[in-house]
mmCIF file of C-alpha atoms in Angstrom:
data_model
loop_
_atom_site.group_PDB
_atom_site.id
_atom_site.type_symbol
_atom_site.label_atom_id
_atom_site.label_comp_id
_atom_site.label_asym_id
_atom_site.label_seq_id
_atom_site.Cartn_x
_atom_site.Cartn_y
_atom_site.Cartn_z
ATOM 1 C CA UNK A 13 23.517 -27.830 11.245
ATOM 2 C CA UNK A 14 21.713 -31.036 12.153
ATOM 3 C CA UNK A 15 18.298 -31.235 10.540
ATOM 4 C CA UNK A 16 15.155 -31.613 12.683
ATOM 5 C CA UNK A 17 13.115 -32.917 9.896
ATOM 6 C CA UNK A 18 13.327 -36.527 11.446
ATOM 7 C CA UNK A 19 11.342 -39.405 10.130
ATOM 8 C CA UNK A 20 9.390 -39.389 13.193
ATOM 9 C CA UNK A 21 8.250 -35.830 12.434
ATOM 10 C CA UNK A 22 7.277 -36.827 8.986
ATOM 11 C CA UNK A 23 5.454 -40.011 10.126
ATOM 12 C CA UNK A 24 3.656 -38.132 12.788
ATOM 13 C CA UNK A 25 2.774 -35.294 10.634
ATOM 14 C CA UNK A 26 4.085 -32.616 13.056
ATOM 15 C CA UNK A 27 5.989 -29.638 12.028
ATOM 16 C CA UNK A 28 9.571 -29.343 12.952
ATOM 17 C CA UNK A 29 10.035 -27.289 16.202
ATOM 18 C CA UNK A 30 10.469 -23.431 16.086
ATOM 19 C CA UNK A 31 11.522 -20.958 18.621
ATOM 20 C CA UNK A 32 8.393 -18.792 18.593
ATOM 21 C CA UNK A 33 10.024 -15.964 16.529
ATOM 22 C CA UNK A 34 8.974 -17.124 13.068
ATOM 23 C CA UNK A 35 12.056 -19.469 12.715
ATOM 24 C CA UNK A 36 12.274 -23.142 12.141
ATOM 25 C CA UNK A 37 15.501 -25.148 12.533
ATOM 26 C CA UNK A 38 17.556 -21.948 12.564
ATOM 27 C CA UNK A 39 15.973 -20.616 9.304
ATOM 28 C CA UNK A 40 13.457 -17.763 9.212
ATOM 29 C CA UNK A 41 9.902 -18.774 8.416
ATOM 30 C CA UNK A 42 9.031 -18.657 4.751
ATOM 31 C CA UNK A 43 12.563 -19.188 3.736
ATOM 32 C CA UNK A 44 12.217 -22.680 2.685
ATOM 33 C CA UNK A 45 12.768 -21.324 -0.843
ATOM 34 C CA UNK A 46 10.736 -18.146 -0.843
ATOM 35 C CA UNK A 47 11.873 -15.124 1.215
ATOM 36 C CA UNK A 48 9.400 -12.327 1.405
ATOM 37 C CA UNK A 49 11.962 -10.079 3.240
ATOM 38 C CA UNK A 50 14.406 -10.612 0.525
ATOM 39 C CA UNK A 51 11.730 -10.139 -2.057
ATOM 40 C CA UNK A 52 10.615 -6.880 -0.720
ATOM 41 C CA UNK A 53 14.232 -5.533 -0.584
ATOM 42 C CA UNK A 54 14.930 -6.744 -4.183
ATOM 43 C CA UNK A 55 11.788 -5.353 -5.494
ATOM 44 C CA UNK A 56 12.343 -1.988 -3.895
ATOM 45 C CA UNK A 57 15.959 -1.950 -5.222
ATOM 46 C CA UNK A 58 14.863 -2.600 -8.653
ATOM 47 C CA UNK A 59 12.237 0.212 -8.488
ATOM 48 C CA UNK A 60 14.754 2.473 -7.167
ATOM 49 C CA UNK A 61 17.225 1.635 -9.982
ATOM 50 C CA UNK A 62 14.685 2.180 -12.839
ATOM 51 C CA UNK A 63 13.327 5.358 -11.324
ATOM 52 C CA UNK A 64 16.800 6.538 -10.554
ATOM 53 C CA UNK A 65 17.929 6.211 -14.108
ATOM 54 C CA UNK A 66 14.742 8.190 -15.239
ATOM 55 C CA UNK A 67 15.554 10.974 -12.803
ATOM 56 C CA UNK A 68 19.256 11.053 -13.730
ATOM 57 C CA UNK A 69 18.527 11.268 -17.505
ATOM 58 C CA UNK A 70 15.998 14.080 -16.645
ATOM 59 C CA UNK A 71 18.647 16.034 -14.781
ATOM 60 C CA UNK A 72 17.139 15.453 -11.203
ATOM 61 C CA UNK A 73 20.502 14.843 -9.591
ATOM 62 C CA UNK A 74 19.380 15.129 -6.039
ATOM 63 C CA UNK A 75 16.715 12.602 -6.338
ATOM 64 C CA UNK A 76 18.872 10.381 -8.393
ATOM 65 C CA UNK A 77 21.708 10.304 -5.894
ATOM 66 C CA UNK A 78 19.299 9.531 -3.165
ATOM 67 C CA UNK A 79 18.174 6.459 -5.009
ATOM 68 C CA UNK A 80 21.673 5.475 -5.320
ATOM 69 C CA UNK A 81 22.303 5.957 -1.589
ATOM 70 C CA UNK A 82 19.061 3.920 -0.850
ATOM 71 C CA UNK A 83 20.024 1.051 -3.109
ATOM 72 C CA UNK A 84 23.498 0.920 -1.202
ATOM 73 C CA UNK A 85 21.579 0.858 2.078
ATOM 74 C CA UNK A 86 19.585 -2.127 0.941
ATOM 75 C CA UNK A 87 22.779 -3.874 0.056
ATOM 76 C CA UNK A 88 24.232 -3.392 3.388
ATOM 77 C CA UNK A 89 21.160 -4.284 5.230
ATOM 78 C CA UNK A 90 19.954 -7.120 3.295
ATOM 79 C CA UNK A 91 21.354 -9.771 5.831
ATOM 80 C CA UNK A 92 18.646 -11.559 7.886
ATOM 81 C CA UNK A 93 18.161 -9.937 11.275
ATOM 82 C CA UNK A 94 19.160 -6.518 10.209
ATOM 83 C CA UNK A 95 16.487 -4.205 11.651
ATOM 84 C CA UNK A 96 17.158 -1.495 8.814
ATOM 85 C CA UNK A 97 16.512 -4.143 6.201
ATOM 86 C CA UNK A 98 13.374 -5.270 8.219
ATOM 87 C CA UNK A 99 11.838 -1.598 8.085
ATOM 88 C CA UNK A 100 13.338 -0.031 5.097
ATOM 89 C CA UNK A 101 10.521 -1.022 2.441
ATOM 90 C CA UNK A 102 7.925 -0.148 4.938
ATOM 91 C CA UNK A 103 9.240 3.431 5.226
ATOM 92 C CA UNK A 104 10.805 4.172 1.845
ATOM 93 C CA UNK A 105 7.930 2.641 -0.536
ATOM 94 C CA UNK A 106 5.231 4.922 0.613
ATOM 95 C CA UNK A 107 7.703 7.819 0.762
ATOM 96 C CA UNK A 108 8.458 7.628 -2.937
ATOM 97 C CA UNK A 109 5.064 9.010 -3.538
ATOM 98 C CA UNK A 110 6.444 12.397 -3.385
ATOM 99 C CA UNK A 111 8.758 12.110 -6.447
ATOM 100 C CA UNK A 112 5.856 11.047 -8.704
ATOM 101 C CA UNK A 113 5.619 14.515 -10.354
ATOM 102 C CA UNK A 114 9.409 14.433 -11.086
ATOM 103 C CA UNK A 115 9.080 11.008 -12.652
ATOM 104 C CA UNK A 116 5.957 12.115 -14.708
ATOM 105 C CA UNK A 117 8.131 15.055 -16.017
ATOM 106 C CA UNK A 118 10.883 12.580 -16.671
ATOM 107 C CA UNK A 119 8.779 10.334 -18.610
ATOM 108 C CA UNK A 120 7.068 13.025 -20.454
ATOM 109 C CA UNK A 121 3.650 11.564 -20.172
ATOM 110 C CA UNK A 122 0.322 13.443 -20.312
ATOM 111 C CA UNK A 123 -2.741 13.531 -18.152
ATOM 112 C CA UNK A 124 -5.625 11.152 -18.926
ATOM 113 C CA UNK A 125 -8.479 12.631 -16.895
ATOM 114 C CA UNK A 126 -10.829 12.919 -19.930
ATOM 115 C CA UNK A 127 -10.460 9.173 -20.429
ATOM 116 C CA UNK A 128 -11.246 8.205 -16.774
ATOM 117 C CA UNK A 129 -14.033 10.741 -16.752
ATOM 118 C CA UNK A 130 -15.619 8.898 -19.685
ATOM 119 C CA UNK A 131 -15.233 5.691 -17.671
ATOM 120 C CA UNK A 132 -16.821 7.431 -14.817
ATOM 121 C CA UNK A 133 -19.952 8.339 -16.905
ATOM 122 C CA UNK A 134 -20.237 5.134 -18.459
ATOM 123 C CA UNK A 135 -20.165 3.242 -15.170
ATOM 124 C CA UNK A 136 -22.147 5.566 -12.792
ATOM 125 C CA UNK A 137 -24.024 7.993 -15.399
ATOM 126 C CA UNK A 138 -22.470 10.755 -13.357
ATOM 127 C CA UNK A 139 -19.325 12.258 -11.749
ATOM 128 C CA UNK A 140 -19.749 10.806 -8.133
ATOM 129 C CA UNK A 141 -16.757 12.980 -6.928
ATOM 130 C CA UNK A 142 -18.816 16.111 -7.789
ATOM 131 C CA UNK A 143 -22.362 14.858 -7.052
ATOM 132 C CA UNK A 144 -22.154 12.391 -4.086
ATOM 133 C CA UNK A 145 -21.862 14.941 -1.380
ATOM 134 C CA UNK A 146 -24.485 17.114 -2.781
ATOM 135 C CA UNK A 147 -26.873 14.046 -2.597
ATOM 136 C CA UNK A 148 -25.819 13.374 1.088
ATOM 137 C CA UNK A 149 -25.113 16.881 2.651
ATOM 138 C CA UNK A 150 -25.031 15.492 6.132
ATOM 139 C CA UNK A 151 -22.189 16.907 8.618
ATOM 140 C CA UNK A 152 -22.068 13.612 10.655
ATOM 141 C CA UNK A 153 -21.737 11.529 7.644
ATOM 142 C CA UNK A 154 -19.130 13.836 6.042
ATOM 143 C CA UNK A 155 -17.028 13.891 9.243
ATOM 144 C CA UNK A 156 -17.211 10.007 9.475
ATOM 145 C CA UNK A 157 -16.027 9.620 5.912
ATOM 146 C CA UNK A 158 -13.354 12.203 6.136
ATOM 147 C CA UNK A 159 -12.132 10.538 9.411
ATOM 148 C CA UNK A 160 -12.040 7.381 7.459
ATOM 149 C CA UNK A 161 -10.098 8.792 4.862
ATOM 150 C CA UNK A 162 -7.648 10.132 7.265
ATOM 151 C CA UNK A 163 -7.268 6.770 8.943
ATOM 152 C CA UNK A 164 -5.046 5.738 5.845
ATOM 153 C CA UNK A 165 -2.042 6.914 7.639
ATOM 154 C CA UNK A 166 -2.614 4.236 10.405
ATOM 155 C CA UNK A 167 -3.610 1.678 7.875
ATOM 156 C CA UNK A 168 -0.237 2.114 6.106
ATOM 157 C CA UNK A 169 1.909 1.085 9.184
ATOM 158 C CA UNK A 170 -0.068 -0.268 12.115
ATOM 159 C CA UNK A 171 -0.728 -3.790 10.737
ATOM 160 C CA UNK A 172 2.796 -4.476 10.027
ATOM 161 C CA UNK A 173 4.059 -2.901 13.278
ATOM 162 C CA UNK A 174 1.544 -5.051 15.492
ATOM 163 C CA UNK A 175 2.975 -8.187 13.761
ATOM 164 C CA UNK A 176 6.494 -7.058 14.378
ATOM 165 C CA UNK A 177 5.628 -6.375 18.043
ATOM 166 C CA UNK A 178 4.203 -9.854 18.332
ATOM 167 C CA UNK A 179 7.495 -11.265 17.012
ATOM 168 C CA UNK A 180 5.623 -12.722 13.822
ATOM 169 C CA UNK A 181 8.515 -11.982 11.665
ATOM 170 C CA UNK A 182 7.334 -14.025 8.673
ATOM 171 C CA UNK A 183 3.887 -12.560 8.568
ATOM 172 C CA UNK A 184 5.580 -9.100 9.067
ATOM 173 C CA UNK A 185 7.851 -9.615 6.112
ATOM 174 C CA UNK A 186 5.041 -10.713 3.773
ATOM 175 C CA UNK A 187 2.932 -7.697 4.817
ATOM 176 C CA UNK A 188 5.790 -5.428 4.046
ATOM 177 C CA UNK A 189 6.251 -7.294 0.702
ATOM 178 C CA UNK A 190 2.524 -6.615 -0.093
ATOM 179 C CA UNK A 191 2.709 -2.955 0.890
ATOM 180 C CA UNK A 192 6.020 -2.540 -1.142
ATOM 181 C CA UNK A 193 4.410 -4.310 -4.326
ATOM 182 C CA UNK A 194 1.257 -2.285 -4.058
ATOM 183 C CA UNK A 195 2.958 1.025 -3.605
ATOM 184 C CA UNK A 196 5.492 0.666 -6.349
ATOM 185 C CA UNK A 197 2.934 -0.754 -8.916
ATOM 186 C CA UNK A 198 0.779 2.233 -8.173
ATOM 187 C CA UNK A 199 3.847 4.569 -8.609
ATOM 188 C CA UNK A 200 4.629 2.936 -11.988
ATOM 189 C CA UNK A 201 1.075 3.306 -13.293
ATOM 190 C CA UNK A 202 1.134 6.979 -12.191
ATOM 191 C CA UNK A 203 4.123 7.716 -14.254
ATOM 192 C CA UNK A 204 2.868 5.762 -17.332
ATOM 193 C CA UNK A 205 -0.741 7.027 -17.239
ATOM 194 C CA UNK A 206 -0.956 10.072 -15.031
ATOM 195 C CA UNK A 207 -4.341 11.350 -13.825
ATOM 196 C CA UNK A 208 -4.846 14.527 -12.016
ATOM 197 C CA UNK A 209 -8.137 13.732 -10.109
ATOM 198 C CA UNK A 210 -11.196 15.886 -9.557
ATOM 199 C CA UNK A 211 -9.546 17.676 -6.719
ATOM 200 C CA UNK A 212 -7.413 19.529 -9.260
ATOM 201 C CA UNK A 213 -10.035 19.952 -11.934
ATOM 202 C CA UNK A 214 -13.261 20.572 -10.208
ATOM 203 C CA UNK A 215 -14.246 22.892 -7.306
ATOM 204 C CA UNK A 216 -15.307 21.623 -4.117
ATOM 205 C CA UNK A 217 -18.338 19.181 -4.246
ATOM 206 C CA UNK A 218 -21.428 21.409 -3.893
ATOM 207 C CA UNK A 219 -23.139 21.625 -0.440
ATOM 208 C CA UNK A 220 -20.437 19.552 1.166
ATOM 209 C CA UNK A 221 -20.383 20.123 4.924
ATOM 210 C CA UNK A 222 -17.239 21.981 6.062
ATOM 211 C CA UNK A 223 -16.335 20.325 9.393
ATOM 212 C CA UNK A 224 -12.958 20.168 11.000
ATOM 213 C CA UNK A 225 -12.000 16.565 9.795
ATOM 214 C CA UNK A 226 -12.791 17.797 6.113
ATOM 215 C CA UNK A 227 -10.467 20.788 6.698
ATOM 216 C CA UNK A 228 -7.733 18.625 7.994
ATOM 217 C CA UNK A 229 -8.033 16.262 5.180
ATOM 218 C CA UNK A 230 -7.960 19.193 2.547
ATOM 219 C CA UNK A 231 -5.020 20.774 4.270
ATOM 220 C CA UNK A 232 -3.032 17.444 4.357
ATOM 221 C CA UNK A 233 -3.714 17.001 0.548
ATOM 222 C CA UNK A 234 -2.723 20.498 -0.300
ATOM 223 C CA UNK A 235 0.680 20.031 1.560
ATOM 224 C CA UNK A 236 1.444 16.603 0.354
ATOM 225 C CA UNK A 237 -0.433 15.159 -2.580
ATOM 226 C CA UNK A 238 1.348 14.359 -5.891
ATOM 227 C CA UNK A 239 -0.243 15.773 -9.086
ATOM 228 C CA UNK A 240 -1.027 12.877 -11.527
ATOM 229 C CA UNK A 241 -1.298 10.256 -8.785
ATOM 230 C CA UNK A 242 -5.101 9.631 -8.887
ATOM 231 C CA UNK A 243 -5.666 6.448 -10.890
ATOM 232 C CA UNK A 244 -5.606 3.898 -9.388
ATOM 233 C CA UNK A 245 -6.145 5.292 -5.851
ATOM 234 C CA UNK A 246 -3.090 4.203 -3.765
ATOM 235 C CA UNK A 247 -5.016 5.103 -0.758
ATOM 236 C CA UNK A 248 -7.619 2.284 -1.675
ATOM 237 C CA UNK A 249 -4.998 -0.105 -3.095
ATOM 238 C CA UNK A 250 -2.946 -0.064 0.018
ATOM 239 C CA UNK A 251 -5.986 -0.174 2.277
ATOM 240 C CA UNK A 252 -7.430 -3.193 0.769
ATOM 241 C CA UNK A 253 -3.975 -5.055 0.487
ATOM 242 C CA UNK A 254 -3.332 -4.353 4.324
ATOM 243 C CA UNK A 255 -6.967 -5.426 5.023
ATOM 244 C CA UNK A 256 -6.494 -8.633 3.181
ATOM 245 C CA UNK A 257 -3.221 -9.597 4.627
ATOM 246 C CA UNK A 258 -4.299 -8.645 8.160
ATOM 247 C CA UNK A 259 -7.377 -10.854 7.732
ATOM 248 C CA UNK A 260 -4.905 -13.632 6.897
ATOM 249 C CA UNK A 261 -2.481 -13.258 9.719
ATOM 250 C CA UNK A 262 -4.358 -11.207 12.365
ATOM 251 C CA UNK A 263 -7.816 -11.552 11.980
ATOM 252 C CA UNK A 264 -9.215 -9.048 14.541
ATOM 253 C CA UNK A 265 -6.991 -6.426 13.373
ATOM 254 C CA UNK A 266 -7.935 -7.322 9.743
ATOM 255 C CA UNK A 267 -11.743 -6.515 10.382
ATOM 256 C CA UNK A 268 -10.880 -3.089 11.740
ATOM 257 C CA UNK A 269 -8.608 -2.425 8.667
ATOM 258 C CA UNK A 270 -11.288 -3.577 6.348
ATOM 259 C CA UNK A 271 -13.764 -1.143 7.954
ATOM 260 C CA UNK A 272 -11.228 1.627 7.478
ATOM 261 C CA UNK A 273 -10.758 0.659 3.872
ATOM 262 C CA UNK A 274 -14.403 0.982 3.129
ATOM 263 C CA UNK A 275 -14.651 4.467 4.749
ATOM 264 C CA UNK A 276 -11.460 5.363 2.847
ATOM 265 C CA UNK A 277 -13.127 4.325 -0.462
ATOM 266 C CA UNK A 278 -16.196 6.404 0.080
ATOM 267 C CA UNK A 279 -14.523 9.185 1.831
ATOM 268 C CA UNK A 280 -12.284 9.832 -1.144
ATOM 269 C CA UNK A 281 -15.098 10.184 -3.377
ATOM 270 C CA UNK A 282 -17.471 12.079 -1.143
ATOM 271 C CA UNK A 283 -14.670 14.526 -0.414
ATOM 272 C CA UNK A 284 -13.964 15.111 -4.107
ATOM 273 C CA UNK A 285 -10.643 13.801 -3.932
ATOM 274 C CA UNK A 286 -10.961 10.824 -6.335
ATOM 275 C CA UNK A 287 -13.091 9.544 -9.166
ATOM 276 C CA UNK A 288 -15.125 6.561 -8.237
ATOM 277 C CA UNK A 289 -13.297 4.386 -10.715
ATOM 278 C CA UNK A 290 -9.947 5.240 -9.029
ATOM 279 C CA UNK A 291 -11.153 3.407 -5.964
ATOM 280 C CA UNK A 292 -12.466 0.350 -7.890
ATOM 281 C CA UNK A 293 -9.035 0.060 -9.640
ATOM 282 C CA UNK A 294 -7.176 0.547 -6.436
ATOM 283 C CA UNK A 295 -9.347 -2.025 -4.576
ATOM 284 C CA UNK A 296 -8.581 -4.535 -7.524
ATOM 285 C CA UNK A 297 -4.853 -3.765 -7.545
ATOM 286 C CA UNK A 298 -4.740 -4.138 -3.741
ATOM 287 C CA UNK A 299 -6.696 -7.307 -3.700
ATOM 288 C CA UNK A 300 -4.520 -8.913 -6.486
ATOM 289 C CA UNK A 301 -1.037 -8.075 -4.839
ATOM 290 C CA UNK A 302 -2.218 -9.232 -1.309
ATOM 291 C CA UNK A 303 -3.438 -12.541 -2.705
ATOM 292 C CA UNK A 304 -0.443 -13.147 -4.777
ATOM 293 C CA UNK A 305 1.787 -12.750 -1.587
ATOM 294 C CA UNK A 306 -0.536 -14.906 0.553
ATOM 295 C CA UNK A 307 -0.434 -17.800 -2.068
ATOM 296 C CA UNK A 308 3.281 -17.505 -2.465
ATOM 297 C CA UNK A 309 4.508 -17.038 1.075
ATOM 298 C CA UNK A 310 2.890 -19.505 3.396
ATOM 299 C CA UNK A 311 4.237 -18.160 6.659
ATOM 300 C CA UNK A 312 1.132 -19.201 8.548
ATOM 301 C CA UNK A 313 2.080 -22.898 8.141
ATOM 302 C CA UNK A 314 4.834 -22.151 10.870
ATOM 303 C CA UNK A 315 3.280 -19.416 12.891
ATOM 304 C CA UNK A 316 0.234 -19.243 15.165
ATOM 305 C CA UNK A 317 -2.336 -16.737 14.232
ATOM 306 C CA UNK A 318 -1.449 -14.579 17.277
ATOM 307 C CA UNK A 319 -5.023 -13.794 18.099
#
């Protein structure tokens, strides 16, 4: 392949030509020496291998086999341009949330709610997950905050899908890497230091208004939550991570995601689903992972902002 990094390009300070698909001189954006797509797949494979061994030792043969299959899929789909490899971390990393109780059982760890409640009292002087709604028993506020909490499911996927639809492959890959890192780090903390959360230990917050959006949020949690996965809040970690990366690569979308993240943070505490410190720790984790990816993978150097 003939290089387009000519002396004229260097002298004039203009970047080498690209085809508008996040590629430069036949090489995908961000692949000069760091590849966010490959990093996401490698990180996911490593997590699957470690968790798979734990599940195998514990006798969870079905889940362990599924991990082996997913690692094989990663190996087959790792080539650039393979759509399965593009989307696999985006789908699989959040889905692994469901096996957290099995991993906690495999690790033999115990719940640490007493410790987190002490942090809560030291920081707030109360248990906000049990008192905030009783201080503000307003149906409109309650429904707004529960709507924000439910927006998490859009925050998970929409920012990345918008980048992919706009053919922003480098920024898409970095966003998926951020999501993969954030999710799997949360899962690891849950296994090492499980926390049940106030939803399992307390009754519903006193005087909390019972609107349709609250009932929907409660029913979804009853059907799909994982016991022991409270600290740090993965809802908050992912929301903040997606907000920061969206603000970097698709600013207008980023402001919307940031507003959703704020509502998610307050909604989870107001609804009695999380301790306040869960949200603070989640926000710190999401901010850290997103900033690390942004600093490491400079995809925007070769891509327009798209907005």
